Coordinates of C-alpha atoms in Angstrom, one line a residue:
X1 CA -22.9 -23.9 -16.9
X2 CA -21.8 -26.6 -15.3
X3 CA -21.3 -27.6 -11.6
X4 CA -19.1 -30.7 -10.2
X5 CA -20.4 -32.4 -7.6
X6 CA -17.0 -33.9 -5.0
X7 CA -18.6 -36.1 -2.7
X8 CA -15.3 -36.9 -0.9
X9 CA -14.1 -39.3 2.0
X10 CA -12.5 -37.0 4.3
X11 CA -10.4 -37.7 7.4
X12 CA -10.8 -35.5 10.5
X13 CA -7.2 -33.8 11.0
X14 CA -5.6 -34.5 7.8
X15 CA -5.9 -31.1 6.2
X16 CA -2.8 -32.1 3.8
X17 CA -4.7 -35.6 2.1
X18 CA -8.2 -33.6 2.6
X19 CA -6.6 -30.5 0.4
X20 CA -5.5 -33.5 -2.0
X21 CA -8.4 -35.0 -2.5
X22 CA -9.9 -31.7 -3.4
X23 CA -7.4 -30.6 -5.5
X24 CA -7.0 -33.7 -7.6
X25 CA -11.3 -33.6 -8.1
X26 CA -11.0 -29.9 -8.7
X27 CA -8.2 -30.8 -11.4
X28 CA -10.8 -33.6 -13.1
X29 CA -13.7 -31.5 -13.0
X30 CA -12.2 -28.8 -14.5
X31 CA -11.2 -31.3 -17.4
X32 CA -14.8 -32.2 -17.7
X33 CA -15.8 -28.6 -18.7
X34 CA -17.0 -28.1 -14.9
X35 CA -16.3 -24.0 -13.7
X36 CA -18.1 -24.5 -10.1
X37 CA -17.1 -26.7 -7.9
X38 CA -18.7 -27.6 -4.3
X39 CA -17.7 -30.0 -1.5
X40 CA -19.1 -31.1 1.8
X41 CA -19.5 -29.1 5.1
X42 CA -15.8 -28.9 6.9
X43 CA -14.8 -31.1 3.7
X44 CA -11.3 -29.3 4.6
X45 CA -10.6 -30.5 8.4
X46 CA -13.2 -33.3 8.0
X47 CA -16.6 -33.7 10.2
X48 CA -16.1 -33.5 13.1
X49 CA -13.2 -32.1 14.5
X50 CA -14.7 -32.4 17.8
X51 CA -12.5 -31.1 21.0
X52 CA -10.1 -30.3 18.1
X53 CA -12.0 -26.9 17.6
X54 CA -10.9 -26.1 21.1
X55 CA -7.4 -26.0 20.0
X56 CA -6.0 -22.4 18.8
X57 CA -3.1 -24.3 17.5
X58 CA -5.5 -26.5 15.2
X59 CA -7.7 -23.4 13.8
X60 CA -4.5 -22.0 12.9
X61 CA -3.6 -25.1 11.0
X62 CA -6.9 -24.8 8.8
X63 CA -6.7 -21.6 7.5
X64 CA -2.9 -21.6 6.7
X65 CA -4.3 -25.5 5.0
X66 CA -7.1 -23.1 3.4
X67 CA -4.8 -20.1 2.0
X68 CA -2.3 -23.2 0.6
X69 CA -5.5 -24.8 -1.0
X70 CA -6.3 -21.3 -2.5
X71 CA -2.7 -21.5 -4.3
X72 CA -3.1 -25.1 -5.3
X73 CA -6.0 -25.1 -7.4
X74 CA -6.6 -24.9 -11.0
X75 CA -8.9 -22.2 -12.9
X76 CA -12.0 -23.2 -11.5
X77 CA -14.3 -21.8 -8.7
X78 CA -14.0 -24.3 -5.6
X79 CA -16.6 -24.0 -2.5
X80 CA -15.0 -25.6 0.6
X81 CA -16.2 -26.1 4.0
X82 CA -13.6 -25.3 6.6
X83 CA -13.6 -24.3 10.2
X84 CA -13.5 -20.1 10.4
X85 CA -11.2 -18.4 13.0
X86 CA -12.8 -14.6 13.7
X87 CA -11.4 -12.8 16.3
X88 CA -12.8 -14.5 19.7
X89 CA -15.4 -16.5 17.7
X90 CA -14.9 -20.0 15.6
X91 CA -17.6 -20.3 12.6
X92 CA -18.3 -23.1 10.6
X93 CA -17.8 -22.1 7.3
X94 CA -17.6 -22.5 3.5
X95 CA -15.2 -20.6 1.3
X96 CA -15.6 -19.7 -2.4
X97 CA -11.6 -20.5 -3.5
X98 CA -11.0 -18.6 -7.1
X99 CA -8.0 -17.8 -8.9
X100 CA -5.1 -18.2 -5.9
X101 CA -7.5 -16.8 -3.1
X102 CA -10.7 -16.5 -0.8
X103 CA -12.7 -14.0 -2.7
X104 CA -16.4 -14.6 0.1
X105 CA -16.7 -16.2 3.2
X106 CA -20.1 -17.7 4.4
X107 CA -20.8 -18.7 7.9
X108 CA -23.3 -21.2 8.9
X109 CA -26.8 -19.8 10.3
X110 CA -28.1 -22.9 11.9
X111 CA -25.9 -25.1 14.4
X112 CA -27.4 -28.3 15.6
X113 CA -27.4 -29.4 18.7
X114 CA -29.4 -32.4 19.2
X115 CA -28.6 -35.9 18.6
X116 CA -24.7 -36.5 17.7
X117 CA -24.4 -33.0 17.0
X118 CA -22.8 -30.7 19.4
X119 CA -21.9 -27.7 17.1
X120 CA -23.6 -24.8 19.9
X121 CA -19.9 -26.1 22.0
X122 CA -17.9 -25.0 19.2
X123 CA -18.8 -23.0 16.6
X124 CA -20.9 -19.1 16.6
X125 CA -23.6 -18.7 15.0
X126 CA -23.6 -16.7 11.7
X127 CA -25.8 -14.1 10.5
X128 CA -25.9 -12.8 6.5
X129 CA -26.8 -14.8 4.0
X130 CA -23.6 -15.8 0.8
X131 CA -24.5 -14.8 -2.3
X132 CA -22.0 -14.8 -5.2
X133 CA -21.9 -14.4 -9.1
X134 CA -21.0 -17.4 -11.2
X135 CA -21.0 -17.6 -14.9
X136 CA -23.9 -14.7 -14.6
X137 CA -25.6 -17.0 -11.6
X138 CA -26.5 -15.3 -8.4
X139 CA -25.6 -18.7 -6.3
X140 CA -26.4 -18.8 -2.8
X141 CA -24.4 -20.9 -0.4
X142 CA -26.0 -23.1 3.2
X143 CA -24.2 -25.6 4.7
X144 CA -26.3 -28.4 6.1
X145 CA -28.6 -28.1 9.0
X146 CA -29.5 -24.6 7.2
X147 CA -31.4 -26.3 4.5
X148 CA -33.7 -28.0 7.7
X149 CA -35.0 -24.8 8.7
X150 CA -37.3 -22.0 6.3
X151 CA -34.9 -18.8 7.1
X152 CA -31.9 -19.5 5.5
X153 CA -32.8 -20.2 2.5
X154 CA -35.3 -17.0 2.4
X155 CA -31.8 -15.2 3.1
X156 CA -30.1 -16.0 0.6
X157 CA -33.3 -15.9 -2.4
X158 CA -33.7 -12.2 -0.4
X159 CA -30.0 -11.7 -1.2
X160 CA -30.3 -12.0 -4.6
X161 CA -30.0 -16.2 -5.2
X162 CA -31.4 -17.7 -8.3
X163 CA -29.8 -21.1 -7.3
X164 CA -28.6 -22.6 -3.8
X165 CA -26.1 -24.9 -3.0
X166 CA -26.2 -27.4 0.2
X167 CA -23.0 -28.6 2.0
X168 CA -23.5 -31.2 3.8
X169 CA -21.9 -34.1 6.5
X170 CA -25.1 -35.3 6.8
X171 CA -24.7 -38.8 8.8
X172 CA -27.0 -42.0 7.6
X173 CA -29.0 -43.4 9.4
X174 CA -32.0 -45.5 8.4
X175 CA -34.3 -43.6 5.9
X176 CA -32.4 -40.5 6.6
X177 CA -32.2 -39.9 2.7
X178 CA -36.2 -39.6 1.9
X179 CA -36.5 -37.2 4.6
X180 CA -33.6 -34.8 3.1
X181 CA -35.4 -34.8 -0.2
X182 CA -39.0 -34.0 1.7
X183 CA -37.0 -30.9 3.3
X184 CA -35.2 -30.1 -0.1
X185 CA -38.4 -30.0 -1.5
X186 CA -39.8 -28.0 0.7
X187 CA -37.0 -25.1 0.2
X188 CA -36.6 -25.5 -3.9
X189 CA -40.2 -25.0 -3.8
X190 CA -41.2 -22.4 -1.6
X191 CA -38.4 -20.5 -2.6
X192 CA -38.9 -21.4 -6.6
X193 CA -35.2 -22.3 -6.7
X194 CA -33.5 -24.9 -8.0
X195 CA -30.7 -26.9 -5.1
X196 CA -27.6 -28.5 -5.4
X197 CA -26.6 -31.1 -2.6
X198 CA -23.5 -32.4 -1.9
X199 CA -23.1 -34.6 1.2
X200 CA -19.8 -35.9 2.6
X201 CA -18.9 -40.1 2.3
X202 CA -17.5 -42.0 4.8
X203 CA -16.5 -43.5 8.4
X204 CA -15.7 -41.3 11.0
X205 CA -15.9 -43.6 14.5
X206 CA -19.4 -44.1 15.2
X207 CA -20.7 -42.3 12.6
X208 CA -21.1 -43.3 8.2
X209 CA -21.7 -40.2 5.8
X210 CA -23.4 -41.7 3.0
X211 CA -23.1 -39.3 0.2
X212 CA -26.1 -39.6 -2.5
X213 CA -26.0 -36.1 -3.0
X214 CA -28.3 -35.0 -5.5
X215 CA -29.7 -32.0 -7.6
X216 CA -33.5 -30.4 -7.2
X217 CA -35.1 -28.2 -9.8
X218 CA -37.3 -25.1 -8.4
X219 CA -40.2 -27.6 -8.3
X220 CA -38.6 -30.0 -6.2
X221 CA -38.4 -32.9 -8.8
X222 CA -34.7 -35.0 -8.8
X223 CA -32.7 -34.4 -11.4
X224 CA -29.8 -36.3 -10.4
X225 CA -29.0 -38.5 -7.9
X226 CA -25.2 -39.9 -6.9
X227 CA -24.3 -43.4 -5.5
X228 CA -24.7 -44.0 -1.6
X229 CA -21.6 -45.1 0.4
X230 CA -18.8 -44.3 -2.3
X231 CA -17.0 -41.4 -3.4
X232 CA -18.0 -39.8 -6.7
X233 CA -18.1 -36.8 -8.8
X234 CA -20.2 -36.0 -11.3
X235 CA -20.6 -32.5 -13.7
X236 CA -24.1 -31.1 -13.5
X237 CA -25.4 -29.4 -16.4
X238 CA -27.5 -26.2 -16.3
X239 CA -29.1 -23.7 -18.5
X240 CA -29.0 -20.4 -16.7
X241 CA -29.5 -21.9 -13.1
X242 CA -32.3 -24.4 -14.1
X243 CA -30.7 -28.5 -13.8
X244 CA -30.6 -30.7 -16.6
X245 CA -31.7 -34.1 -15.8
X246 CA -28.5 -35.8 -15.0
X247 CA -27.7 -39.5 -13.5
X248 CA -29.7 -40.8 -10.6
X249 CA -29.0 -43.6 -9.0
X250 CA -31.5 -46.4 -8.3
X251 CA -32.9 -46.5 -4.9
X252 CA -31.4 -49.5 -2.6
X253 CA -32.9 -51.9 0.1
X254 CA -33.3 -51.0 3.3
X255 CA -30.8 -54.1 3.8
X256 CA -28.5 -52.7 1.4
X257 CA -28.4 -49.3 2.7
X258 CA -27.9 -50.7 6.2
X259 CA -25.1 -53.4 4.7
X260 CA -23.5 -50.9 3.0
X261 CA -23.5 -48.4 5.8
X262 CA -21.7 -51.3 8.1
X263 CA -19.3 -52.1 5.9
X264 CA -18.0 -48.9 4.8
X265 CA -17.8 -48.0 8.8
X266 CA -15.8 -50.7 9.6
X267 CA -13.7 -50.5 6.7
X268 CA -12.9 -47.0 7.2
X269 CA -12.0 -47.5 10.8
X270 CA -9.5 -50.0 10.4
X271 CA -7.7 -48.6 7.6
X272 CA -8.1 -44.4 8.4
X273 CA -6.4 -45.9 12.3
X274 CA -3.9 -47.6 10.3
X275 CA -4.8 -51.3 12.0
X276 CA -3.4 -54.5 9.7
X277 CA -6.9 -56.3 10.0
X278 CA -9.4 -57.7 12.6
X279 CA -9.9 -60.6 14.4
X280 CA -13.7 -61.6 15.6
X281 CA -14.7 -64.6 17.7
X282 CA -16.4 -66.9 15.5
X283 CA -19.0 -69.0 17.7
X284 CA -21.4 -69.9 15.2
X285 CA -23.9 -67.7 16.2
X286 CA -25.6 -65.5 13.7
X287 CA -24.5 -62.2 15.3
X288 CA -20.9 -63.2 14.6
X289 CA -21.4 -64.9 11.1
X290 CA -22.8 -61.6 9.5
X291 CA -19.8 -59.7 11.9
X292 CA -17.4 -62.1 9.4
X293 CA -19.2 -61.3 6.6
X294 CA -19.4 -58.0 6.6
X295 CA -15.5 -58.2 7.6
X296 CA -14.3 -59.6 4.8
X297 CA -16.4 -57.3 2.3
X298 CA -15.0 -54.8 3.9
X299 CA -11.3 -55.5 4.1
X300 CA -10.5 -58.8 2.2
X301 CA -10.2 -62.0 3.4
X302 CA -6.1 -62.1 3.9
X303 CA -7.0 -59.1 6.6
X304 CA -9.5 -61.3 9.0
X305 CA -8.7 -63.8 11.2
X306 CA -11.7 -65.7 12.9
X307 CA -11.3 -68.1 16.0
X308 CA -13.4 -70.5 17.1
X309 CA -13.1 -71.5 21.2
X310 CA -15.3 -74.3 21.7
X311 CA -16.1 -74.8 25.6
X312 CA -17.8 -78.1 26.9
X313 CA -21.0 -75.9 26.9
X314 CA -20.5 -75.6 22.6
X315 CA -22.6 -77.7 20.5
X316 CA -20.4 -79.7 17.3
X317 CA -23.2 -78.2 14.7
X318 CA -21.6 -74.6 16.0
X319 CA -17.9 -76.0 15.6
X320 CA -19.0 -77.9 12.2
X321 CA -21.0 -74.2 10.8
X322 CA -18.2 -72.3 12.1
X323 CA -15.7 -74.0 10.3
X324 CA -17.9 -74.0 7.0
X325 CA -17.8 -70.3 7.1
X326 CA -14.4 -69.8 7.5
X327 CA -14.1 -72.3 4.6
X328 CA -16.5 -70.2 2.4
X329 CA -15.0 -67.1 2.6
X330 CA -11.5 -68.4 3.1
X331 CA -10.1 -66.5 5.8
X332 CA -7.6 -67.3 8.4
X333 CA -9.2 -69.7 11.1
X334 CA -8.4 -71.2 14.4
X335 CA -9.8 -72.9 17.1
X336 CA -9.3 -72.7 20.8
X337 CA -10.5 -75.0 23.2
X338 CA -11.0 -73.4 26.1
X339 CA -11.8 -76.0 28.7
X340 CA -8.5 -76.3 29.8
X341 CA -7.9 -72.2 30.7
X342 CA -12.2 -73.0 32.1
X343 CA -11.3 -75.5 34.6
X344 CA -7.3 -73.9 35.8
X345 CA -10.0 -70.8 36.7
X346 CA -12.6 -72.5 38.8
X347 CA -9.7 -74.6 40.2
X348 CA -8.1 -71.2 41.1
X349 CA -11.6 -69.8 42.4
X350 CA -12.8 -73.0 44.6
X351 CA -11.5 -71.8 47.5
X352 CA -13.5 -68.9 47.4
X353 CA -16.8 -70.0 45.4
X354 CA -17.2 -73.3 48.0
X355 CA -20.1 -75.9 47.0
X356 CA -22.3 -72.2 45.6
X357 CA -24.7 -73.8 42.5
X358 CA -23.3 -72.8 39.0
X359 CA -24.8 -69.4 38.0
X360 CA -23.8 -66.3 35.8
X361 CA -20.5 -66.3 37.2
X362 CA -19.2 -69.1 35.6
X363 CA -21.2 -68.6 32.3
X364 CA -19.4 -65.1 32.1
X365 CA -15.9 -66.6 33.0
X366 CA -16.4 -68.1 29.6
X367 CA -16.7 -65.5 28.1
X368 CA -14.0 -63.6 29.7
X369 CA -11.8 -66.5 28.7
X370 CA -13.0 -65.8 25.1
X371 CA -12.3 -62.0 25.4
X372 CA -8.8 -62.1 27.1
X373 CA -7.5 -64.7 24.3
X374 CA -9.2 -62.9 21.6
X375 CA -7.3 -59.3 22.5
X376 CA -4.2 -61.7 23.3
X377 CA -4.3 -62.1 19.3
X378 CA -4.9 -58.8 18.9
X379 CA -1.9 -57.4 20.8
X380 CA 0.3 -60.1 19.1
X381 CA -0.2 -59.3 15.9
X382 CA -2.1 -55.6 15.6
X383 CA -5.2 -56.5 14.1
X384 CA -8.2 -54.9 16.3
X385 CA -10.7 -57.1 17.8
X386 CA -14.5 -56.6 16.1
X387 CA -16.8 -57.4 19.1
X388 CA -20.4 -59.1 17.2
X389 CA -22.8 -58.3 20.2
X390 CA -25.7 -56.7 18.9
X391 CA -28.1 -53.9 20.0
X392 CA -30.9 -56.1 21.3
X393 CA -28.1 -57.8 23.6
X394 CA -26.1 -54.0 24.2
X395 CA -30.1 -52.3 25.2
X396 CA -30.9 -55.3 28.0
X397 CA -27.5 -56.2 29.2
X398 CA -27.2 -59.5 27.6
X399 CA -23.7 -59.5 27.4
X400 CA -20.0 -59.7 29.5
X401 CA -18.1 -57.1 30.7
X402 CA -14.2 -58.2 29.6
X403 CA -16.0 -61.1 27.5
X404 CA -17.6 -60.6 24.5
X405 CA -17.9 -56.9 24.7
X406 CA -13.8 -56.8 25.0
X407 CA -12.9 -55.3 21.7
X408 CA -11.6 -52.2 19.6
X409 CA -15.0 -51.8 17.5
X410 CA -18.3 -52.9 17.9
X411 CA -19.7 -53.4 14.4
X412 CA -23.2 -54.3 15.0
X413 CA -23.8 -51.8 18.2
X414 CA -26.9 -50.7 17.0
X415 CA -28.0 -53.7 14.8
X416 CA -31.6 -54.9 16.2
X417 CA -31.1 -58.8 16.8
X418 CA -34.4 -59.2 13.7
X419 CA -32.8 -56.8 11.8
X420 CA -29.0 -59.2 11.5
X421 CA -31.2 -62.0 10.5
X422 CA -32.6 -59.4 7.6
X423 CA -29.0 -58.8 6.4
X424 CA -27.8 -63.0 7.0
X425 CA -30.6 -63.2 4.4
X426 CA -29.7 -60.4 2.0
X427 CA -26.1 -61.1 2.2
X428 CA -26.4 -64.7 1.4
X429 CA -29.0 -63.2 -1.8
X430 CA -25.1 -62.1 -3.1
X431 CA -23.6 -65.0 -2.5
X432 CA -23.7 -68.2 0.2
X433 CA -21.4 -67.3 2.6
X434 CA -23.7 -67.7 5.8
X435 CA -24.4 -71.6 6.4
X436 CA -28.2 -71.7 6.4
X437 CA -28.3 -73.6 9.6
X438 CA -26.7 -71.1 11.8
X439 CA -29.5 -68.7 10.2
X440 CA -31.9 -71.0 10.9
X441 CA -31.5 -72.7 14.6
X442 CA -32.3 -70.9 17.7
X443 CA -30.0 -68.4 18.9
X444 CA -28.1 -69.5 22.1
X445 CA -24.7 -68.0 24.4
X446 CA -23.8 -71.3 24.7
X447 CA -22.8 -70.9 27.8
X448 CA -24.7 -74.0 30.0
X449 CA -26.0 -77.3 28.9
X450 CA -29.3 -76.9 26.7
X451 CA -29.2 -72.9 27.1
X452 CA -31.1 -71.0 24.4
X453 CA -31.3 -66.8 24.5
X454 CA -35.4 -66.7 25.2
X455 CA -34.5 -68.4 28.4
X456 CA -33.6 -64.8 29.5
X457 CA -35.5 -62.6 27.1
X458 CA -38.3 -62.3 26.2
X459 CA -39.2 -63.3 21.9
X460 CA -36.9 -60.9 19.8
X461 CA -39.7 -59.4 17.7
X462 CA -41.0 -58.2 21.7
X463 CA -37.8 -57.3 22.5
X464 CA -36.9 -55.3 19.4
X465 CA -40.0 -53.6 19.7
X466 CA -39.9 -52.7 23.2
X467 CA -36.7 -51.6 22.3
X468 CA -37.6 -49.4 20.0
X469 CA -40.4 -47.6 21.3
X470 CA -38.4 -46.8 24.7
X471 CA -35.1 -46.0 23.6
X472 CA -35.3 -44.7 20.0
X473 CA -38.9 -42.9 20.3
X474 CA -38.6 -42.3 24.0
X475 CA -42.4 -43.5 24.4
X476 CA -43.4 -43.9 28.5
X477 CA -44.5 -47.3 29.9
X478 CA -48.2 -45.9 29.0
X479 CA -47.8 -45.5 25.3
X480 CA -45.9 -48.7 24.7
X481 CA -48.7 -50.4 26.8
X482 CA -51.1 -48.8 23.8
X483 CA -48.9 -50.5 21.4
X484 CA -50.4 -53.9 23.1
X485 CA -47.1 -55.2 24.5
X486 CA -47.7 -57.5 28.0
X487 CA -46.7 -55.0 31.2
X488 CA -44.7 -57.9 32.6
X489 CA -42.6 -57.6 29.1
X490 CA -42.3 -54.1 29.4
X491 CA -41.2 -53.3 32.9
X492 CA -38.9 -56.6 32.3
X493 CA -37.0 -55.0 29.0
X494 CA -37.2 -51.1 30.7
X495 CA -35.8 -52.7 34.2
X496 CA -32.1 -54.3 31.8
X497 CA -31.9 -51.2 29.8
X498 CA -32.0 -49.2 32.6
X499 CA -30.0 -50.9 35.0
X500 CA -27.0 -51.6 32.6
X501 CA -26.0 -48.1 31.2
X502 CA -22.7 -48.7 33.1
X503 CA -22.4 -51.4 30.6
X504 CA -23.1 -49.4 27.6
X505 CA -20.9 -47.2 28.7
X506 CA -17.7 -49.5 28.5
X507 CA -18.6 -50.9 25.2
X508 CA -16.4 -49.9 22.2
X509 CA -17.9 -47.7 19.4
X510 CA -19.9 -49.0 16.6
X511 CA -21.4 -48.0 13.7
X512 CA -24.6 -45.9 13.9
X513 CA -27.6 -47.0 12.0
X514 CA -30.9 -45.8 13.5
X515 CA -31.7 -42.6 14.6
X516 CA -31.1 -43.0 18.1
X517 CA -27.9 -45.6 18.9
X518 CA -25.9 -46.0 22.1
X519 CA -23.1 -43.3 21.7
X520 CA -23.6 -39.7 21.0
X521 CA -27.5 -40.1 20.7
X522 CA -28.4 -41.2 23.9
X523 CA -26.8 -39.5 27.1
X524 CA -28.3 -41.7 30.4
X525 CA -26.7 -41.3 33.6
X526 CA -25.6 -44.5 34.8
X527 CA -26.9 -43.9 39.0
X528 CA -30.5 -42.8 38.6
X529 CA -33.9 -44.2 40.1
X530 CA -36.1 -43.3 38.1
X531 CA -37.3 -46.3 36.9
X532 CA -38.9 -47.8 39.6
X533 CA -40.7 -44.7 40.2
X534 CA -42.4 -44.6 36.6
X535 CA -43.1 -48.1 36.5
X536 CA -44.9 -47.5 40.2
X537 CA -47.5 -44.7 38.7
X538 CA -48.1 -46.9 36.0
X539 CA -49.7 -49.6 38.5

């Protein structure tokens, strides 16, 4: 027997190119000798519909898509994942296509609702286990977070199942893969049955699927392995319902994975919104050199355009590395001096500001400058705006409202500030395209004479893991005290995280990396004091 493997890029809402894109992998498998075919969880509506799955009108759409896909296939068995209209009740669902029709339904036993998942709002909870007969295989079918828990997959082996399949939109995020084959272990082995994996690929807002679906024998040991961050599909061979070994894919660098993961975010945003290219603020700055970088892997050069804008505050070595850059990976570049637009404004804003000392205010007007002529560009010519803050500046504040943070995306939203000089370096392993200098100097806004970031923050490796510990592991003031932190550092770093969710809350989307960003993850309300009473029981 053998079973094809369609890790797919799917696009939420396009049930015509989704049904395509199945149909054209069912075709090729079926040349390759396959006679099973599975694909991801909701691979024919894409994950996730969100709100969508409110809409009668769209759940109508699906399964007429569903019945048409049915039709459209060749002779081979297809499992699809698909949103499941029943009576009052939506289910999400997979359904085994085979010869012009839907001959078994399965709904999903497990919904998640933790995290960036939110299926409890939409979607009712199923209750039998899928079992069907393939090529003399009892095959049992789970769709994702059904494989996390130990019942499901007792179901379906109860039921009969001498193998299982796993559909999957499984989002990436920083490890996420070795913990899906700890938990796939688990199930092929206490259940003594082999598993097939098969996770979506792809961009979908803030979120990257990463595919590396793979196959587990009933001891738990890999037998193959698909490539992260790109679609693929590969024929599985098996004798009865026991895996041959097959291809596996060497492991990647955390870097990598995390590169990888960026650039096929971005890339899919821009082209699944239908947007001609991007324009980023080029400062030369390391946040917004490794923004360019990973830019133009993802598009092409002849879709970015970068532009400097230089203020009396900007140092030549950041106009001279700048222009290196742009020179390196030969994209369209411009420069924009902005005194000119600086002064008109504090001219404009004397009457009001008097003899008050320079402060924030006119370090953030720069930046506002920067922003408005940046989304000028963008409204000219169509390309989106890629913001290059970071998610040591987003966490603390360290950033402008309708300045820097004025964009369509925000690429490197939940990017540690240590963890872009990690990818500068690997990027620039590839190939030079980050001038070591802007790597190398102390990071700076640039926005007052002699101004460096650690005037206002405390050292990045503090920061970063202050961050961490409050935000991603949810630690108290108490524990990260126990991690040997300074309690000045750590009421200092709680105080700007807290106090600038209204921030957060304006900033565009961006990809998600760790297992905790600023976007679905984490849901703060912006007018709460509870900060100042935790940080008074600590004392």
């Amino acid at each position: 027997m053998k079973i094809a493997i369609a890790q797919i890029n799917c696009i939420v809402g396009d049930l015509t190119g989704n049904a395509k894109k199945i149909v054209t992998n069912a075709i090729l498998a079926k040349e390759q000798g396959a006679t099973l075919m599975m694909t991801p969880e909701l691979s024919l509506c894409g994950y996730s519909p969100e709100d969508l799955l409110l809409r009668p009108d769209f759940l109508l759409a699906c399964e007429i898509a569903l019945l048409t896909l049915a039709k459209q296939l060749p002779d081979i068995t297809v499992v699809v994942g698909h949103p499941h209209q029943q009576g009052e009740q939506c289910f999400n669902a997979a359904s085994v296509l085979e010869g012009g029709r839907v001959v078994a339904t399965y709904h999903k036993l497990l919904l998640p609702n933790y995290g960036v998942f939110d299926e409890a709002r939409y979607f009712a909870a199923g209750s039998d286990a899928l079992v069907f007969n393939h090529g003399g295989v009892k095959v049992g079918v789970l769709i994702c977070a059904d494989v996390w828990e130990p019942k499901p997959a007792l179901l379906a082996k109860m039921a009969g199942a001498e193998l299982l399949i796993a559909m999957n939109a499984s989002p990436y995020h920083m490890k996420k893969q070795s913990a899906r084959f700890e938990v796939l272990k688990q199930r092929a082995i206490e259940n003594n049955l082999p598993v097939v994996y098969v996770n979506m690929v792809g961009g979908q807002d803030e979120l990257v699927f990463d595919g590396a679906s793979f196959v587990l024998n009933s001891h738990g040991d890999l037998m193959c392995e698909l490539p992260a961050f790109e679609p693929q599909l590969e024929i599985v061979h098996f004798e009865h319902a026991q895996p041959t070994y097959g291809k596996i894919t060497p492991n990647l660098s955390l870097e990598a994975t995390v590169y990888h993961a960026l650039k096929l975010g971005l890339a899919d945003y821009v082209n699944k919104n239908g947007f001609p290219g991007v324009v980023i603020g080029l400062s030369g700055g390391v946040d917004s050199a490794l923004t360019l970088a990973l830019a133009v892997d993802a598009l092409g050069a002849d879709k970015v355009h970068a532009v400097m804008m230089p203020s009396e505050f900007t140092a030549d070595i950041s106009v001279n590395d700048a222009r290196e850059m742009a020179e390196l990976v030969d994209i369209e570049y411009s420069e924009i001096a902005i005194k000119p637009l600086y002064d008109a404004y504090l001219t404009a804003l004397s009457p009001q500001f008097g003899v008050m000392p320079f402060d924030a205010t006119e370090e953030n007007l720069q930046a506002r400058i920067r922003g408005m002529l940046l989304m000028a560009i963008s409204n000219k010519f169509g390309s989106i705006v890629v913001t290059t803050g970071n998610k040591s500046e987003m966490a603390v504040g360290y950033c402008t409202l309708y300045g820097d943070m004025a964009g369509g995306f925000a690429l490197l939203k939940d990017v540690p500030k240590t963890l872009v000089y990690q990818l500068c370096a690997y990027r620039n392993q590839l190939s030079r395209v980050i001038p070591e200098r802007i790597i190398t100097r102390p990071p700076s806004a640039e926005l007052r004479a002699n101004q460096v970031d650690q005037d206002s923050l405390p050292p990045y490796d503090v920061l970063d893991a202050i961050i961490e510990a409050y935000v991603e592991d949810d630690l108290s003031r108490t524990d990260i005290v126990a991690l040997g932190f300074p309690i000045e550092d750590i009421n200092r770093v709680i105080a700007m995280i807290d106090r600038n969710e209204y921030k957060r809350r304006q900033s565009p989307v961006g990809v998600r990396i760790t297992d905790k960003g600023f976007g679905k993850d984490r849901r703060y309300p912006i007018t709460a004091k509870l900060s100042e009473y935790w940080k008074t029981r600590l004392n």
